[in-house]
CSV table of C-alpha atoms and ligand atoms in Angstrom, one decimal:
chain,number,residue,atom,x,y,z
Z,1,MET,CA,20.5,-12.9,-17.1
Z,2,PHE,CA,16.9,-12.7,-18.1
Z,3,LEU,CA,16.6,-9.0,-17.5
Z,4,GLU,CA,19.2,-7.8,-20.0
Z,5,GLU,CA,18.0,-4.7,-21.8
Z,6,LYS,CA,15.2,-4.2,-19.3
Z,7,THR,CA,14.7,-1.1,-17.1
Z,8,ALA,CA,13.4,-1.4,-13.5
Z,9,ILE,CA,12.4,1.2,-11.0
Z,10,VAL,CA,12.6,0.3,-7.4
Z,11,THR,CA,11.2,2.8,-4.9
Z,12,GLY,CA,12.8,3.2,-1.4
Z,13,ALA,CA,15.8,1.2,-2.7
Z,14,SER,CA,18.7,2.8,-0.8
Z,15,ARG,CA,18.5,0.2,2.0
Z,16,GLY,CA,16.6,-2.8,3.4
Z,17,ILE,CA,14.3,-4.8,1.2
Z,18,GLY,CA,14.3,-2.3,-1.6
Z,19,LYS,CA,18.1,-2.4,-1.9
Z,20,ALA,CA,18.1,-6.2,-1.9
Z,21,ILE,CA,15.5,-6.2,-4.7
Z,22,ALA,CA,17.6,-3.6,-6.7
Z,23,VAL,CA,20.7,-5.8,-6.3
Z,24,ALA,CA,18.8,-8.9,-7.4
Z,25,LEU,CA,17.3,-7.2,-10.5
Z,26,ALA,CA,20.8,-5.8,-11.4
Z,27,ARG,CA,22.3,-9.2,-11.1
Z,28,GLU,CA,19.9,-10.4,-13.8
Z,29,GLY,CA,21.1,-7.7,-16.1
Z,30,ALA,CA,18.4,-4.9,-15.6
Z,31,THR,CA,19.3,-1.2,-15.5
Z,32,VAL,CA,17.9,-0.3,-12.1
Z,33,VAL,CA,16.6,3.1,-11.1
Z,34,ILE,CA,17.3,3.4,-7.4
Z,35,ASN,CA,14.6,5.8,-6.0
Z,36,ASP,CA,14.7,7.1,-2.5
Z,37,LEU,CA,13.9,10.3,-0.6
Z,38,SER,CA,17.6,11.2,-0.4
Z,39,GLN,CA,19.7,11.5,-3.6
Z,40,GLU,CA,22.8,10.9,-1.6
Z,41,ALA,CA,21.5,7.6,-0.1
Z,42,ALA,CA,20.2,6.5,-3.6
Z,43,GLU,CA,23.6,7.4,-5.2
Z,44,ALA,CA,25.4,5.3,-2.6
Z,45,ALA,CA,23.3,2.2,-3.3
Z,46,ALA,CA,23.6,2.8,-7.1
Z,47,ALA,CA,27.4,3.1,-6.8
Z,48,GLU,CA,27.5,-0.2,-4.9
Z,49,ILE,CA,25.6,-2.0,-7.7
Z,50,ARG,CA,27.9,-0.4,-10.4
Z,51,ALA,CA,31.0,-1.5,-8.4
Z,52,ASN,CA,29.7,-5.0,-8.9
Z,53,ASN,CA,29.3,-4.6,-12.6
Z,54,GLY,CA,25.6,-3.8,-12.5
Z,55,ARG,CA,23.8,-0.9,-14.1
Z,56,ALA,CA,22.1,1.5,-11.7
Z,57,ILE,CA,20.9,5.2,-11.7
Z,58,ALA,CA,20.0,7.1,-8.6
Z,59,MET,CA,16.8,9.3,-8.6
Z,60,ALA,CA,15.5,10.9,-5.6
Z,61,ALA,CA,11.7,11.6,-5.4
Z,62,ASP,CA,9.1,11.4,-2.7
Z,63,VAL,CA,6.6,8.8,-3.9
Z,64,ALA,CA,3.8,10.5,-2.0
Z,65,ASP,CA,4.2,13.6,-4.3
Z,66,SER,CA,2.7,13.0,-7.7
Z,67,ALA,CA,4.6,15.8,-9.3
Z,68,GLN,CA,8.0,14.4,-8.1
Z,69,VAL,CA,7.0,11.0,-9.3
Z,70,GLU,CA,6.0,12.3,-12.8
Z,71,THR,CA,9.4,14.1,-13.1
Z,72,MET,CA,11.3,11.0,-12.1
Z,73,VAL,CA,9.4,8.7,-14.5
Z,74,THR,CA,9.9,11.3,-17.4
Z,75,ARG,CA,13.6,11.3,-16.6
Z,76,VAL,CA,13.8,7.5,-16.7
Z,77,MET,CA,12.1,7.5,-20.1
Z,78,GLU,CA,14.5,10.1,-21.4
Z,79,GLU,CA,17.6,8.3,-20.0
Z,80,CYS,CA,16.6,4.6,-20.6
Z,81,GLY,CA,13.9,4.8,-23.3
Z,82,ARG,CA,11.6,2.3,-21.6
Z,83,ILE,CA,10.3,1.0,-18.2
Z,84,ASP,CA,9.7,-2.7,-17.9
Z,85,ILE,CA,9.5,-3.2,-14.2
Z,86,LEU,CA,8.2,-1.2,-11.3
Z,87,VAL,CA,8.6,-2.4,-7.7
Z,88,ASN,CA,6.6,-0.3,-5.3
Z,89,ASN,CA,8.6,-0.9,-2.1
Z,90,ALA,CA,8.9,2.5,-0.3
Z,91,GLY,CA,7.2,2.4,3.0
Z,92,ILE,CA,7.1,3.9,6.5
Z,93,THR,CA,5.6,3.1,9.9
Z,94,ARG,CA,4.1,5.5,12.4
Z,95,ASP,CA,3.1,2.9,15.0
Z,96,THR,CA,0.8,3.7,17.9
Z,97,LEU,CA,-2.5,2.6,19.4
Z,98,LEU,CA,-5.6,3.8,17.6
Z,99,LEU,CA,-6.6,6.2,20.4
Z,100,ARG,CA,-3.2,7.8,20.4
Z,101,MET,CA,-2.9,7.9,16.6
Z,102,LYS,CA,-2.7,11.4,15.3
Z,103,GLU,CA,-4.3,12.4,12.0
Z,104,GLU,CA,-0.8,13.2,10.7
Z,105,ASP,CA,0.4,9.6,11.7
Z,106,TRP,CA,-2.5,8.3,9.6
Z,107,ASP,CA,-1.9,10.6,6.7
Z,108,ALA,CA,1.8,10.1,6.5
Z,109,VAL,CA,1.5,6.3,6.3
Z,110,LEU,CA,-1.4,6.3,3.9
Z,111,ASN,CA,0.3,8.9,1.7
Z,112,VAL,CA,3.6,7.1,1.4
Z,113,ASN,CA,2.5,3.4,1.6
Z,114,LEU,CA,-0.7,3.6,-0.5
Z,115,LYS,CA,-0.9,6.9,-2.4
Z,116,GLY,CA,2.8,6.4,-3.3
Z,117,VAL,CA,1.9,3.0,-5.0
Z,118,PHE,CA,-0.9,4.8,-6.9
Z,119,ASN,CA,1.3,7.6,-8.0
Z,120,CYS,CA,4.1,5.4,-9.3
Z,121,THR,CA,1.9,2.8,-10.9
Z,122,LYS,CA,-0.2,5.5,-12.7
Z,123,ALA,CA,3.0,7.3,-13.9
Z,124,VAL,CA,4.7,4.1,-15.3
Z,125,SER,CA,1.6,2.4,-16.7
Z,126,ARG,CA,1.1,5.1,-19.3
Z,127,PHE,CA,4.4,4.0,-20.9
Z,128,MET,CA,3.9,0.3,-20.2
Z,129,ILE,CA,0.6,0.5,-22.0
Z,130,LYS,CA,2.3,2.0,-25.1
Z,131,GLN,CA,5.0,-0.8,-24.9
Z,132,ARG,CA,2.2,-3.4,-24.4
Z,133,SER,CA,4.3,-5.0,-21.7
Z,134,GLY,CA,5.4,-4.5,-18.1
Z,135,VAL,CA,5.5,-6.0,-14.7
Z,136,ILE,CA,4.5,-4.3,-11.4
Z,137,VAL,CA,5.2,-5.7,-8.0
Z,138,ASN,CA,3.8,-4.0,-4.9
Z,139,ILE,CA,5.3,-4.7,-1.5
Z,140,ALA,CA,2.5,-5.2,1.0
Z,141,SER,CA,2.9,-6.9,4.4
Z,142,VAL,CA,1.6,-9.9,6.4
Z,143,VAL,CA,-0.1,-7.3,8.5
Z,144,ALA,CA,-2.5,-6.6,5.6
Z,145,VAL,CA,-4.1,-10.0,6.2
Z,146,MET,CA,-3.6,-10.5,10.0
Z,147,GLY,CA,-3.8,-6.9,11.4
Z,148,ASN,CA,-1.5,-5.8,14.1
Z,149,ILE,CA,-1.8,-3.9,17.4
Z,150,GLY,CA,-0.5,-0.3,17.0
Z,151,GLN,CA,-0.5,-0.5,13.2
Z,152,ALA,CA,-4.1,0.5,12.1
Z,153,ASN,CA,-2.6,3.0,9.6
Z,154,TYR,CA,0.0,0.6,8.3
Z,155,ALA,CA,-2.4,-2.4,8.1
Z,156,ALA,CA,-5.0,-0.3,6.3
Z,157,ALA,CA,-2.5,1.0,3.8
Z,158,LYS,CA,-1.1,-2.5,3.1
Z,159,ALA,CA,-4.5,-4.1,2.8
Z,160,GLY,CA,-5.3,-1.2,0.4
Z,161,ILE,CA,-2.3,-2.3,-1.7
Z,162,LEU,CA,-3.8,-5.8,-2.1
Z,163,GLY,CA,-7.1,-4.4,-3.4
Z,164,PHE,CA,-5.3,-1.9,-5.6
Z,165,THR,CA,-3.2,-4.8,-7.0
Z,166,LYS,CA,-6.2,-6.8,-8.0
Z,167,ALA,CA,-8.1,-3.9,-9.6
Z,168,VAL,CA,-5.1,-2.7,-11.6
Z,169,ALA,CA,-4.1,-6.3,-12.6
Z,170,ARG,CA,-7.6,-6.6,-14.1
Z,171,GLU,CA,-7.4,-3.2,-15.9
Z,172,LEU,CA,-3.9,-3.8,-17.4
Z,173,ALA,CA,-4.0,-7.5,-18.2
Z,174,SER,CA,-5.2,-7.0,-21.7
Z,175,ARG,CA,-2.3,-4.6,-22.3
Z,176,GLY,CA,0.3,-7.3,-21.5
Z,177,ILE,CA,1.0,-5.9,-18.0
Z,178,ARG,CA,1.1,-8.1,-14.9
Z,179,VAL,CA,0.5,-6.7,-11.4
Z,180,ASN,CA,1.2,-8.7,-8.3
Z,181,ALA,CA,1.9,-8.2,-4.6
Z,182,VAL,CA,4.5,-9.7,-2.3
Z,183,ALA,CA,3.6,-9.7,1.4
Z,184,PRO,CA,6.7,-10.1,3.6
Z,185,GLY,CA,6.4,-11.3,7.2
Z,186,TYR,CA,9.1,-10.4,9.7
Z,187,ILE,CA,12.2,-9.3,7.8
Z,188,GLN,CA,15.4,-8.0,9.3
Z,189,THR,CA,15.8,-4.4,8.3
Z,190,ASP,CA,16.0,-0.9,9.9
Z,191,MET,CA,12.2,-0.9,10.0
Z,192,THR,CA,12.0,-4.0,12.3
Z,193,GLU,CA,15.2,-3.0,14.3
Z,194,LYS,CA,13.0,-0.7,16.4
Z,195,ILE,CA,10.8,-3.6,17.7
Z,196,PRO,CA,11.6,-4.2,21.4
Z,197,GLU,CA,13.5,-7.4,22.1
Z,198,GLU,CA,10.7,-9.2,24.0
Z,199,ILE,CA,8.3,-8.6,21.2
Z,200,LYS,CA,10.9,-9.9,18.7
Z,201,ALA,CA,11.2,-13.1,20.7
Z,202,LYS,CA,7.4,-13.6,20.6
Z,203,LEU,CA,7.3,-12.9,16.9
Z,204,ILE,CA,10.0,-15.5,16.2
Z,205,GLU,CA,7.9,-18.0,18.3
Z,206,SER,CA,5.0,-17.4,16.0
Z,207,ILE,CA,7.0,-18.3,12.8
Z,208,PRO,CA,6.8,-22.0,12.0
Z,209,LEU,CA,10.1,-21.9,10.2
Z,210,GLY,CA,11.6,-20.4,13.4
Z,211,PHE,CA,13.7,-17.6,12.1
Z,212,ILE,CA,13.6,-14.0,10.9
Z,213,GLY,CA,13.6,-13.5,7.1
Z,214,GLN,CA,16.3,-11.5,5.3
Z,215,PRO,CA,15.7,-8.9,2.6
Z,216,GLU,CA,17.1,-11.3,0.0
Z,217,ASP,CA,14.2,-13.7,0.8
Z,218,VAL,CA,11.8,-11.0,-0.4
Z,219,ALA,CA,14.0,-10.1,-3.4
Z,220,GLU,CA,13.9,-13.7,-4.6
Z,221,ALA,CA,10.1,-13.7,-4.6
Z,222,VAL,CA,10.1,-10.4,-6.6
Z,223,LEU,CA,12.6,-11.9,-9.0
Z,224,PHE,CA,10.3,-14.8,-9.6
Z,225,LEU,CA,7.3,-12.6,-10.2
Z,226,VAL,CA,9.1,-10.4,-12.8
Z,227,SER,CA,10.5,-13.4,-14.6
Z,228,PRO,CA,9.1,-15.2,-17.6
Z,229,ALA,CA,8.4,-18.1,-15.3
Z,230,ALA,CA,5.5,-16.1,-13.8
Z,231,ARG,CA,4.0,-15.1,-17.2
Z,232,TYR,CA,0.6,-16.6,-16.2
Z,233,ILE,CA,0.5,-15.0,-12.7
Z,234,THR,CA,-1.4,-11.7,-12.2
Z,235,GLY,CA,-3.4,-10.1,-9.4
Z,236,GLN,CA,-1.9,-12.5,-6.8
Z,237,THR,CA,-0.2,-12.0,-3.5
Z,238,LEU,CA,2.9,-14.1,-2.7
Z,239,HIS,CA,3.4,-14.5,1.0
Z,240,VAL,CA,7.0,-14.6,2.2
Z,241,ASN,CA,6.7,-15.1,6.0
Z,242,GLY,CA,8.2,-18.4,7.2
Z,243,GLY,CA,4.6,-19.7,7.6
Z,244,MET,CA,3.6,-17.0,10.1
Z,245,VAL,CA,0.3,-16.7,8.3
Z,246,MET,CA,-1.1,-19.3,5.9
Z,247,VAL,CA,-3.7,-18.0,3.5
W,1,NAP,P1,13.3,0.5,5.6
W,1,NAP,O1,14.6,-0.3,5.9
W,1,NAP,O2,12.8,1.4,6.6
W,1,NAP,O3,13.5,1.2,4.2
W,1,NAP,C1,12.5,2.0,3.6
W,1,NAP,C2,13.0,2.7,2.4
W,1,NAP,O4,11.9,3.5,1.9
W,1,NAP,C3,14.1,3.7,2.8
W,1,NAP,O5,15.1,3.6,1.8
W,1,NAP,C4,13.4,5.0,2.8
W,1,NAP,O6,14.2,6.1,2.5
W,1,NAP,C5,12.4,4.8,1.7
W,1,NAP,N1,11.3,5.8,1.7
W,1,NAP,C6,10.5,6.1,2.8
W,1,NAP,N2,9.6,7.0,2.5
W,1,NAP,C7,9.8,7.3,1.1
W,1,NAP,C8,9.2,8.2,0.2
W,1,NAP,N3,8.2,9.0,0.6
W,1,NAP,N4,9.6,8.2,-1.1
W,1,NAP,C9,10.6,7.4,-1.5
W,1,NAP,N5,11.3,6.5,-0.6
W,1,NAP,C10,10.9,6.5,0.7
W,1,NAP,O7,12.1,-0.5,5.3
W,1,NAP,P2,12.1,-2.1,4.8
W,1,NAP,O8,12.0,-2.9,6.0
W,1,NAP,O9,13.2,-2.3,3.8
W,1,NAP,O10,10.7,-2.1,4.1
W,1,NAP,C11,10.5,-2.0,2.7
W,1,NAP,C12,9.1,-2.3,2.3
W,1,NAP,O11,8.7,-3.6,2.8
W,1,NAP,C13,8.1,-1.3,3.0
W,1,NAP,O12,7.0,-1.1,2.1
W,1,NAP,C14,7.6,-2.1,4.2
W,1,NAP,O13,6.4,-1.7,4.6
W,1,NAP,C15,7.6,-3.5,3.7
W,1,NAP,N6,7.6,-4.6,4.7
W,1,NAP,C16,8.7,-4.7,5.5
W,1,NAP,C17,8.7,-5.7,6.5
W,1,NAP,C18,9.9,-5.9,7.4
W,1,NAP,O14,9.7,-6.8,8.3
W,1,NAP,N7,10.9,-5.2,7.3
W,1,NAP,C19,7.6,-6.6,6.6
W,1,NAP,C20,6.6,-6.4,5.7
W,1,NAP,C21,6.6,-5.4,4.8
W,1,NAP,P3,15.1,6.9,3.5
W,1,NAP,O15,16.3,6.1,3.7
W,1,NAP,O16,15.3,8.2,2.9
W,1,NAP,O17,14.2,7.1,4.8
């Protein structure tokens, strides 16, 4: 239980990878703030964690909206007194070929997937700097390094996260704050449920380990990065993709 007495915020944590990360952090003793767009969905995930003897609080906020993020982070400080971990997980897709991509498809994905990471990181880092400690993990994607047809917006946002992670890791290192990214490959969640069957089969063929990852595979990588075992790791990207891309 290496996260006893620690407070963690996980964005987009009512389902999928974010929920698995929240469950893993709670299992190690952290009080987990479950953020999501919907208070009801966040509350359901928090209740599940509490039913398993974990500590969890639900807090709805749109990560793309800096005012909502500020309100959430202020509330976390009021209720928990500290913020030790931030996992920037909330993400969306608006897939389509470049020539069909509308400006709103671009803006929506960049606003949630990249600006959301900026908003949350900026809001918590103020308190982490005062504490002189903290760990931030940004959920990127394999698509950040390999690109993907139909995902110009998503790939740009996820590649942006990798640059952001390195810049902020350098800025905050002297304050005792580590910042890393996890880049998942093909993970079984609602997000990948939409992929047509024949494309899924091709994707699996491209994975050396030969199977689709589970949200828990990503959660374990996050758990490592927030643990004392990773105290000398900052500005890095941990790839969790079954060997799909080797960088
Ligand atoms: P998911 O099942 O679609 O869940 C995404 C979560 O983010 C949902 O809880 C959603 O809330 C929340 N969310 C969306 N927009 C938000 C906003 N503006 N503010 C706060 N929360 C918001 O996705 P997932 O597959 O678990 O993906 C999680 C992260 O991993 C994403 O960043 C994704 O890009 C990344 N990733 C996933 C895969 C994969 O194969 N699944 C691979 C690489 C990277 P609602 O329920 O209210 O919509």
